[in-house]
PDB file of C-alpha atoms and ligand atoms in Angstrom:
ATOM      1  CA  MET A 156     -53.571  57.947   7.834  1.00 78.00           C
ATOM      2  CA  SER A 157     -50.404  60.171   9.411  1.00 90.00           C
ATOM      3  CA  ASP A 158     -48.134  58.181  11.722  1.00 94.00           C
ATOM      4  CA  LEU A 159     -47.486  60.120  15.129  1.00 97.00           C
ATOM      5  CA  LEU A 160     -44.678  58.658  17.674  1.00 98.00           C
ATOM      6  CA  PHE A 161     -45.763  58.627  21.072  1.00 98.00           C
ATOM      7  CA  ALA A 162     -43.116  59.765  23.564  1.00 98.00           C
ATOM      8  CA  THR A 163     -43.833  57.415  26.492  1.00 96.00           C
ATOM      9  CA  ASN A 164     -42.396  54.726  28.491  1.00 94.00           C
ATOM     10  CA  ASN A 165     -45.961  54.023  30.092  1.00 96.00           C
ATOM     11  CA  GLN A 166     -47.713  51.653  27.921  1.00 96.00           C
ATOM     12  CA  HIS A 167     -50.995  52.016  29.849  1.00 97.00           C
ATOM     13  CA  LYS A 168     -51.073  55.907  28.531  1.00 97.00           C
ATOM     14  CA  LEU A 169     -50.063  54.209  25.091  1.00 97.00           C
ATOM     15  CA  ARG A 170     -53.032  51.969  25.507  1.00 97.00           C
ATOM     16  CA  GLU A 171     -55.062  54.694  26.271  1.00 98.00           C
ATOM     17  CA  ILE A 172     -54.100  57.049  23.407  1.00 98.00           C
ATOM     18  CA  GLN A 173     -54.564  54.578  20.561  1.00 97.00           C
ATOM     19  CA  GLU A 174     -57.717  53.955  21.803  1.00 97.00           C
ATOM     20  CA  ILE A 175     -58.716  57.521  21.419  1.00 97.00           C
ATOM     21  CA  LEU A 176     -56.984  58.560  18.626  1.00 97.00           C
ATOM     22  CA  GLY A 177     -56.230  55.020  16.324  1.00 90.00           C
ATOM     23  CA  SER A 178     -58.945  56.410  14.283  1.00 93.00           C
ATOM     24  CA  ASP A 179     -57.460  58.980  12.729  1.00 94.00           C
ATOM     25  CA  PHE A 180     -54.018  58.300  13.148  1.00 95.00           C
ATOM     26  CA  ARG A 181     -51.262  55.624  13.007  1.00 96.00           C
ATOM     27  CA  ILE A 182     -49.944  56.142  16.823  1.00 97.00           C
ATOM     28  CA  LEU A 183     -46.454  54.861  16.968  1.00 96.00           C
ATOM     29  CA  SER A 184     -44.708  53.355  20.156  1.00 96.00           C
ATOM     30  CA  LEU A 185     -40.917  53.693  21.382  1.00 96.00           C
ATOM     31  CA  ARG A 186     -40.787  50.036  20.157  1.00 95.00           C
ATOM     32  CA  ASP A 187     -42.146  50.758  17.075  1.00 94.00           C
ATOM     33  CA  ALA A 188     -39.241  53.180  16.419  1.00 94.00           C
ATOM     34  CA  ASN A 189     -36.777  50.895  18.048  1.00 94.00           C
ATOM     35  CA  LEU A 190     -35.745  52.811  20.772  1.00 95.00           C
ATOM     36  CA  ASP A 191     -35.425  52.009  24.309  1.00 94.00           C
ATOM     37  CA  ILE A 192     -34.212  54.418  25.827  1.00 95.00           C
ATOM     38  CA  GLU A 193     -35.418  56.315  29.478  1.00 94.00           C
ATOM     39  CA  ILE A 194     -36.945  59.931  28.515  1.00 96.00           C
ATOM     40  CA  PRO A 195     -35.662  62.923  30.805  1.00 95.00           C
ATOM     41  CA  GLU A 196     -38.046  64.539  33.041  1.00 95.00           C
ATOM     42  CA  THR A 197     -36.686  67.094  35.082  1.00 96.00           C
ATOM     43  CA  GLN A 198     -38.685  70.030  35.234  1.00 97.00           C
ATOM     44  CA  GLU A 199     -40.675  71.308  37.848  1.00 97.00           C
ATOM     45  CA  THR A 200     -44.035  71.733  36.243  1.00 98.00           C
ATOM     46  CA  ILE A 201     -45.790  69.556  33.872  1.00 98.00           C
ATOM     47  CA  GLU A 202     -46.055  71.824  30.844  1.00 98.00           C
ATOM     48  CA  GLY A 203     -42.098  71.791  31.181  1.00 98.00           C
ATOM     49  CA  ASN A 204     -42.072  68.030  31.764  1.00 98.00           C
ATOM     50  CA  ALA A 205     -44.288  67.481  28.348  1.00 98.00           C
ATOM     51  CA  ALA A 206     -42.214  69.578  26.325  1.00 98.00           C
ATOM     52  CA  GLN A 207     -39.133  68.164  27.564  1.00 98.00           C
ATOM     53  CA  LYS A 208     -39.930  64.978  26.531  1.00 98.00           C
ATOM     54  CA  ALA A 209     -41.137  65.576  23.286  1.00 98.00           C
ATOM     55  CA  ARG A 210     -38.043  67.645  22.389  1.00 98.00           C
ATOM     56  CA  PHE A 211     -35.839  64.978  23.416  1.00 98.00           C
ATOM     57  CA  ILE A 212     -37.442  62.166  21.418  1.00 97.00           C
ATOM     58  CA  TYR A 213     -38.150  64.289  18.447  1.00 97.00           C
ATOM     59  CA  GLU A 214     -34.136  65.721  18.507  1.00 96.00           C
ATOM     60  CA  LYS A 215     -33.702  61.688  18.513  1.00 95.00           C
ATOM     61  CA  THR A 216     -35.779  60.912  15.791  1.00 96.00           C
ATOM     62  CA  GLY A 217     -36.882  63.937  13.783  1.00 96.00           C
ATOM     63  CA  MET A 218     -40.738  62.938  13.328  1.00 96.00           C
ATOM     64  CA  ASN A 219     -44.007  64.090  14.590  1.00 97.00           C
ATOM     65  CA  CYS A 220     -44.237  63.000  18.359  1.00 98.00           C
ATOM     66  CA  PHE A 221     -45.952  64.163  21.391  1.00 98.00           C
ATOM     67  CA  ALA A 222     -45.823  63.419  25.026  1.00 98.00           C
ATOM     68  CA  ASP A 223     -47.917  63.287  28.197  1.00 98.00           C
ATOM     69  CA  ASP A 224     -46.936  64.275  31.534  1.00 98.00           C
ATOM     70  CA  THR A 225     -49.535  64.554  33.940  1.00 98.00           C
ATOM     71  CA  GLY A 226     -50.364  65.272  37.441  1.00 98.00           C
ATOM     72  CA  LEU A 227     -52.552  63.825  40.232  1.00 98.00           C
ATOM     73  CA  GLU A 228     -53.220  67.766  42.519  1.00 98.00           C
ATOM     74  CA  ILE A 229     -54.928  66.911  45.807  1.00 98.00           C
ATOM     75  CA  ASP A 230     -56.458  69.981  47.221  1.00 98.00           C
ATOM     76  CA  ALA A 231     -55.552  68.888  51.106  1.00 98.00           C
ATOM     77  CA  LEU A 232     -52.066  68.119  50.056  1.00 98.00           C
ATOM     78  CA  ASP A 233     -51.315  71.717  48.446  1.00 98.00           C
ATOM     79  CA  GLY A 234     -51.832  69.978  45.079  1.00 98.00           C
ATOM     80  CA  ARG A 235     -49.342  67.327  45.751  1.00 98.00           C
ATOM     81  CA  PRO A 236     -48.106  64.681  44.316  1.00 98.00           C
ATOM     82  CA  GLY A 237     -48.653  67.048  40.952  1.00 98.00           C
ATOM     83  CA  VAL A 238     -45.452  67.096  38.761  1.00 97.00           C
ATOM     84  CA  TYR A 239     -44.273  64.375  41.619  1.00 96.00           C
ATOM     85  CA  SER A 240     -47.022  62.156  40.732  1.00 97.00           C
ATOM     86  CA  ALA A 241     -45.129  58.981  39.231  1.00 96.00           C
ATOM     87  CA  ARG A 242     -42.468  58.675  41.950  1.00 94.00           C
ATOM     88  CA  TYR A 243     -44.099  60.375  44.903  1.00 97.00           C
ATOM     89  CA  ALA A 244     -43.142  57.108  47.085  1.00 98.00           C
ATOM     90  CA  GLY A 245     -39.950  57.484  46.417  1.00 97.00           C
ATOM     91  CA  GLU A 246     -37.112  56.030  43.348  1.00 94.00           C
ATOM     92  CA  GLY A 247     -38.608  52.394  42.202  1.00 94.00           C
ATOM     93  CA  CYS A 248     -41.798  52.332  43.752  1.00 97.00           C
ATOM     94  CA  SER A 249     -45.215  51.023  42.513  1.00 98.00           C
ATOM     95  CA  PHE A 250     -48.257  52.578  41.421  1.00 97.00           C
ATOM     96  CA  ASP A 251     -49.778  51.174  44.942  1.00 98.00           C
ATOM     97  CA  ASP A 252     -46.757  52.881  47.066  1.00 98.00           C
ATOM     98  CA  ASN A 253     -47.720  56.288  45.485  1.00 98.00           C
ATOM     99  CA  VAL A 254     -51.839  55.071  46.376  1.00 98.00           C
ATOM    100  CA  GLU A 255     -50.756  54.390  49.837  1.00 98.00           C
ATOM    101  CA  LYS A 256     -48.904  57.153  50.334  1.00 98.00           C
ATOM    102  CA  ILE A 257     -51.659  60.078  49.561  1.00 98.00           C
ATOM    103  CA  LEU A 258     -54.560  57.559  51.570  1.00 98.00           C
ATOM    104  CA  MET A 259     -52.312  57.620  54.538  1.00 98.00           C
ATOM    105  CA  GLU A 260     -51.158  61.333  54.263  1.00 98.00           C
ATOM    106  CA  LEU A 261     -55.661  62.334  54.141  1.00 98.00           C
ATOM    107  CA  GLY A 262     -56.180  60.102  56.652  1.00 98.00           C
ATOM    108  CA  ASP A 263     -59.572  60.936  57.526  1.00 97.00           C
ATOM    109  CA  THR A 264     -59.421  64.199  55.961  1.00 98.00           C
ATOM    110  CA  GLN A 265     -62.939  65.801  54.758  1.00 97.00           C
ATOM    111  CA  ASN A 266     -61.926  67.377  52.095  1.00 98.00           C
ATOM    112  CA  ARG A 267     -60.575  64.711  49.595  1.00 98.00           C
ATOM    113  CA  LYS A 268     -60.935  67.269  46.246  1.00 98.00           C
ATOM    114  CA  ALA A 269     -58.722  66.726  43.612  1.00 98.00           C
ATOM    115  CA  CYS A 270     -58.221  66.897  39.504  1.00 98.00           C
ATOM    116  CA  PHE A 271     -55.897  65.313  37.170  1.00 98.00           C
ATOM    117  CA  ARG A 272     -53.893  67.870  34.659  1.00 98.00           C
ATOM    118  CA  CYS A 273     -52.655  66.455  31.551  1.00 98.00           C
ATOM    119  CA  VAL A 274     -50.422  68.484  29.336  1.00 98.00           C
ATOM    120  CA  ILE A 275     -49.477  67.055  25.635  1.00 98.00           C
ATOM    121  CA  CYS A 276     -46.884  68.234  23.860  1.00 98.00           C
ATOM    122  CA  LEU A 277     -46.937  68.070  20.259  1.00 98.00           C
ATOM    123  CA  ILE A 278     -43.780  68.369  17.619  1.00 98.00           C
ATOM    124  CA  SER A 279     -44.925  68.733  14.152  1.00 96.00           C
ATOM    125  CA  ASP A 280     -43.057  69.748  11.332  1.00 93.00           C
ATOM    126  CA  GLY A 281     -40.509  71.532  14.166  1.00 94.00           C
ATOM    127  CA  ALA A 282     -43.357  73.618  15.231  1.00 97.00           C
ATOM    128  CA  GLU A 283     -44.482  73.108  19.496  1.00 98.00           C
ATOM    129  CA  TYR A 284     -47.743  72.682  20.352  1.00 98.00           C
ATOM    130  CA  LEU A 285     -49.360  72.279  24.106  1.00 98.00           C
ATOM    131  CA  PHE A 286     -52.695  71.125  25.188  1.00 98.00           C
ATOM    132  CA  GLU A 287     -54.440  70.580  28.284  1.00 98.00           C
ATOM    133  CA  GLY A 288     -57.146  68.373  29.966  1.00 98.00           C
ATOM    134  CA  ARG A 289     -58.080  68.286  33.294  1.00 98.00           C
ATOM    135  CA  VAL A 290     -60.954  66.035  35.281  1.00 98.00           C
ATOM    136  CA  ASP A 291     -62.150  67.296  38.598  1.00 98.00           C
ATOM    137  CA  GLY A 292     -63.108  64.652  41.548  1.00 98.00           C
ATOM    138  CA  VAL A 293     -62.823  63.362  44.569  1.00 98.00           C
ATOM    139  CA  ILE A 294     -60.556  60.561  46.429  1.00 98.00           C
ATOM    140  CA  THR A 295     -61.964  57.647  47.677  1.00 98.00           C
ATOM    141  CA  MET A 296     -61.376  56.428  51.281  1.00 98.00           C
ATOM    142  CA  GLU A 297     -60.444  53.088  49.669  1.00 98.00           C
ATOM    143  CA  ARG A 298     -59.103  51.427  46.664  1.00 98.00           C
ATOM    144  CA  ARG A 299     -61.920  50.616  44.308  1.00 98.00           C
ATOM    145  CA  GLY A 300     -61.952  48.746  41.013  1.00 98.00           C
ATOM    146  CA  SER A 301     -58.979  46.799  38.765  1.00 97.00           C
ATOM    147  CA  ASP A 302     -59.182  48.470  35.591  1.00 97.00           C
ATOM    148  CA  GLY A 303     -56.953  51.554  34.586  1.00 97.00           C
ATOM    149  CA  PHE A 304     -53.182  52.158  36.201  1.00 98.00           C
ATOM    150  CA  GLY A 305     -52.014  55.013  38.582  1.00 98.00           C
ATOM    151  CA  TYR A 306     -54.007  56.828  41.192  1.00 98.00           C
ATOM    152  CA  ASP A 307     -57.377  55.339  39.295  1.00 98.00           C
ATOM    153  CA  PRO A 308     -58.140  53.290  41.867  1.00 98.00           C
ATOM    154  CA  VAL A 309     -58.558  56.035  44.384  1.00 98.00           C
ATOM    155  CA  PHE A 310     -60.409  58.775  41.790  1.00 98.00           C
ATOM    156  CA  LEU A 311     -63.722  59.288  41.584  1.00 98.00           C
ATOM    157  CA  PRO A 312     -64.339  61.910  38.791  1.00 98.00           C
ATOM    158  CA  ASP A 313     -67.795  64.124  39.995  1.00 98.00           C
ATOM    159  CA  GLY A 314     -70.528  63.095  38.326  1.00 98.00           C
ATOM    160  CA  HIS A 315     -70.038  59.770  38.492  1.00 98.00           C
ATOM    161  CA  ARG A 316     -70.319  56.629  40.609  1.00 98.00           C
ATOM    162  CA  GLN A 317     -67.173  54.470  39.577  1.00 98.00           C
ATOM    163  CA  THR A 318     -63.693  54.982  40.182  1.00 98.00           C
ATOM    164  CA  PHE A 319     -61.395  55.329  37.021  1.00 98.00           C
ATOM    165  CA  ALA A 320     -60.320  52.232  38.060  1.00 98.00           C
ATOM    166  CA  GLU A 321     -64.195  50.550  37.802  1.00 98.00           C
ATOM    167  CA  MET A 322     -64.725  52.606  34.521  1.00 98.00           C
ATOM    168  CA  PRO A 323     -64.928  50.164  31.132  1.00 97.00           C
ATOM    169  CA  PRO A 324     -61.592  51.924  29.659  1.00 97.00           C
ATOM    170  CA  TYR A 325     -64.257  54.051  26.944  1.00 97.00           C
ATOM    171  CA  LEU A 326     -65.711  55.603  29.683  1.00 98.00           C
ATOM    172  CA  LYS A 327     -62.861  56.734  31.516  1.00 98.00           C
ATOM    173  CA  ASN A 328     -61.157  57.791  28.040  1.00 98.00           C
ATOM    174  CA  GLY A 329     -64.308  59.694  27.570  1.00 98.00           C
ATOM    175  CA  ILE A 330     -63.989  62.314  30.663  1.00 98.00           C
ATOM    176  CA  SER A 331     -60.359  61.893  31.576  1.00 98.00           C
ATOM    177  CA  HIS A 332     -57.486  64.884  31.260  1.00 98.00           C
ATOM    178  CA  ARG A 333     -55.787  62.689  28.665  1.00 98.00           C
ATOM    179  CA  GLY A 334     -58.821  61.911  26.301  1.00 98.00           C
ATOM    180  CA  ARG A 335     -59.551  66.017  26.670  1.00 98.00           C
ATOM    181  CA  ALA A 336     -56.171  67.036  26.256  1.00 98.00           C
ATOM    182  CA  ALA A 337     -55.961  64.135  23.346  1.00 98.00           C
ATOM    183  CA  GLU A 338     -59.133  65.835  21.361  1.00 97.00           C
ATOM    184  CA  LYS A 339     -58.010  68.864  21.358  1.00 98.00           C
ATOM    185  CA  MET A 340     -54.612  68.007  20.109  1.00 98.00           C
ATOM    186  CA  ARG A 341     -56.971  66.068  17.253  1.00 97.00           C
ATOM    187  CA  LYS A 342     -58.967  68.690  16.855  1.00 97.00           C
ATOM    188  CA  ALA A 343     -55.862  70.951  16.272  1.00 96.00           C
ATOM    189  CA  MET A 344     -54.561  68.160  13.585  1.00 94.00           C
ATOM    190  CA  GLY A 345     -58.014  69.116  11.915  1.00 93.00           C
ATOM    191  CA  LYS A 346     -59.390  65.671  12.515  1.00 91.00           C
TER     192      LYS A 346
HETATM  193  P1  ITT B 601     -44.195  58.283  30.564  1.00 83.64           P
HETATM  194  O1  ITT B 601     -42.928  59.801  31.347  1.00 83.64           O
HETATM  195  O2  ITT B 601     -42.924  57.777  30.355  1.00 83.64           O
HETATM  196  O3  ITT B 601     -44.922  59.256  29.433  1.00 83.64           O
HETATM  197  P2  ITT B 601     -44.746  58.253  33.460  1.00 83.64           P
HETATM  198  O4  ITT B 601     -45.592  57.259  33.968  1.00 83.64           O
HETATM  199  O5  ITT B 601     -43.544  58.419  33.933  1.00 83.64           O
HETATM  200  O6  ITT B 601     -44.431  58.145  31.665  1.00 83.64           O
HETATM  201  P3  ITT B 601     -45.968  61.003  34.209  1.00 83.64           P
HETATM  202  O7  ITT B 601     -44.703  61.157  34.777  1.00 83.64           O
HETATM  203  O8  ITT B 601     -46.928  61.846  33.372  1.00 83.64           O
HETATM  204  O9  ITT B 601     -45.761  59.397  33.354  1.00 83.64           O
HETATM  205  O10 ITT B 601     -47.302  60.221  35.274  1.00 83.64           O
HETATM  206  C1  ITT B 601     -46.741  60.402  36.368  1.00 83.64           C
HETATM  207  C2  ITT B 601     -47.837  59.384  37.360  1.00 83.64           C
HETATM  208  O11 ITT B 601     -49.147  59.523  37.256  1.00 83.64           O
HETATM  209  C3  ITT B 601     -47.956  57.907  36.903  1.00 83.64           C
HETATM  210  O12 ITT B 601     -46.871  56.930  36.517  1.00 83.64           O
HETATM  211  C4  ITT B 601     -49.314  57.488  37.191  1.00 83.64           C
HETATM  212  O13 ITT B 601     -48.951  56.900  38.451  1.00 83.64           O
HETATM  213  C5  ITT B 601     -50.123  58.637  37.155  1.00 83.64           C
HETATM  214  N1  ITT B 601     -51.002  58.593  36.322  1.00 83.64           N
HETATM  215  C6  ITT B 601     -51.033  59.594  35.276  1.00 83.64           C
HETATM  216  N2  ITT B 601     -51.789  59.285  34.583  1.00 83.64           N
HETATM  217  C7  ITT B 601     -52.975  58.524  35.029  1.00 83.64           C
HETATM  218  C8  ITT B 601     -54.015  58.144  35.188  1.00 83.64           C
HETATM  219  O14 ITT B 601     -54.767  58.529  33.659  1.00 83.64           O
HETATM  220  N3  ITT B 601     -55.000  57.468  35.775  1.00 83.64           N
HETATM  221  C9  ITT B 601     -54.157  57.848  36.836  1.00 83.64           C
HETATM  222  N4  ITT B 601     -52.993  57.787  37.201  1.00 83.64           N
HETATM  223  C10 ITT B 601     -52.199  58.474  36.213  1.00 83.64           C
END
């Protein structure tokens, strides 16, 4: 089974990717590679950040690796928080602070359309590939559920009655932005 190092410090993402790809690849964490480092993320696009994170870890290790950059894009907020999803409520903020901020900004706005967009950048034997996954939905009026992470308690995917935080992980992974991007990567790698 081939090894793939996942360039992330987000343990929730790591768990999801291990569940999605674990039967075809041995997904290694930064900890498995004895790396305890901050990964720079200073670009202005999701694609740019995914590539920056993957290149940084590839240069450090020379190992086949990939990174995931994800943004929640809300129509009524002109696409925010988008590329700023991680620290939308400020440096050092929690997932809950970010959720609070978007709920406050939306207030009782009727147009609650949003999408999650995930770009995975894979570096395999020195060559670079990008894979995108997207899921459309709406932002609920209040938090629902305790599974998942980030904005999951307020994201209701189209065609479903449960938010991502109410769904069992296999269901979220089966329809999510990350699941879709990871499936494209799996296919491109011939699995
Ligand atoms: P790494 O860069 O170390 O991978 P990060 O948490 O900084 O971790 P991103 O910049 O890609 O990763 O993520 C932006 C934020 O978007 C993340 O912190 C969450 O708040 C949110 N997010 C990402 N994926 C999500 C998901 O599947 N469900 C809910 N929120 C998510």
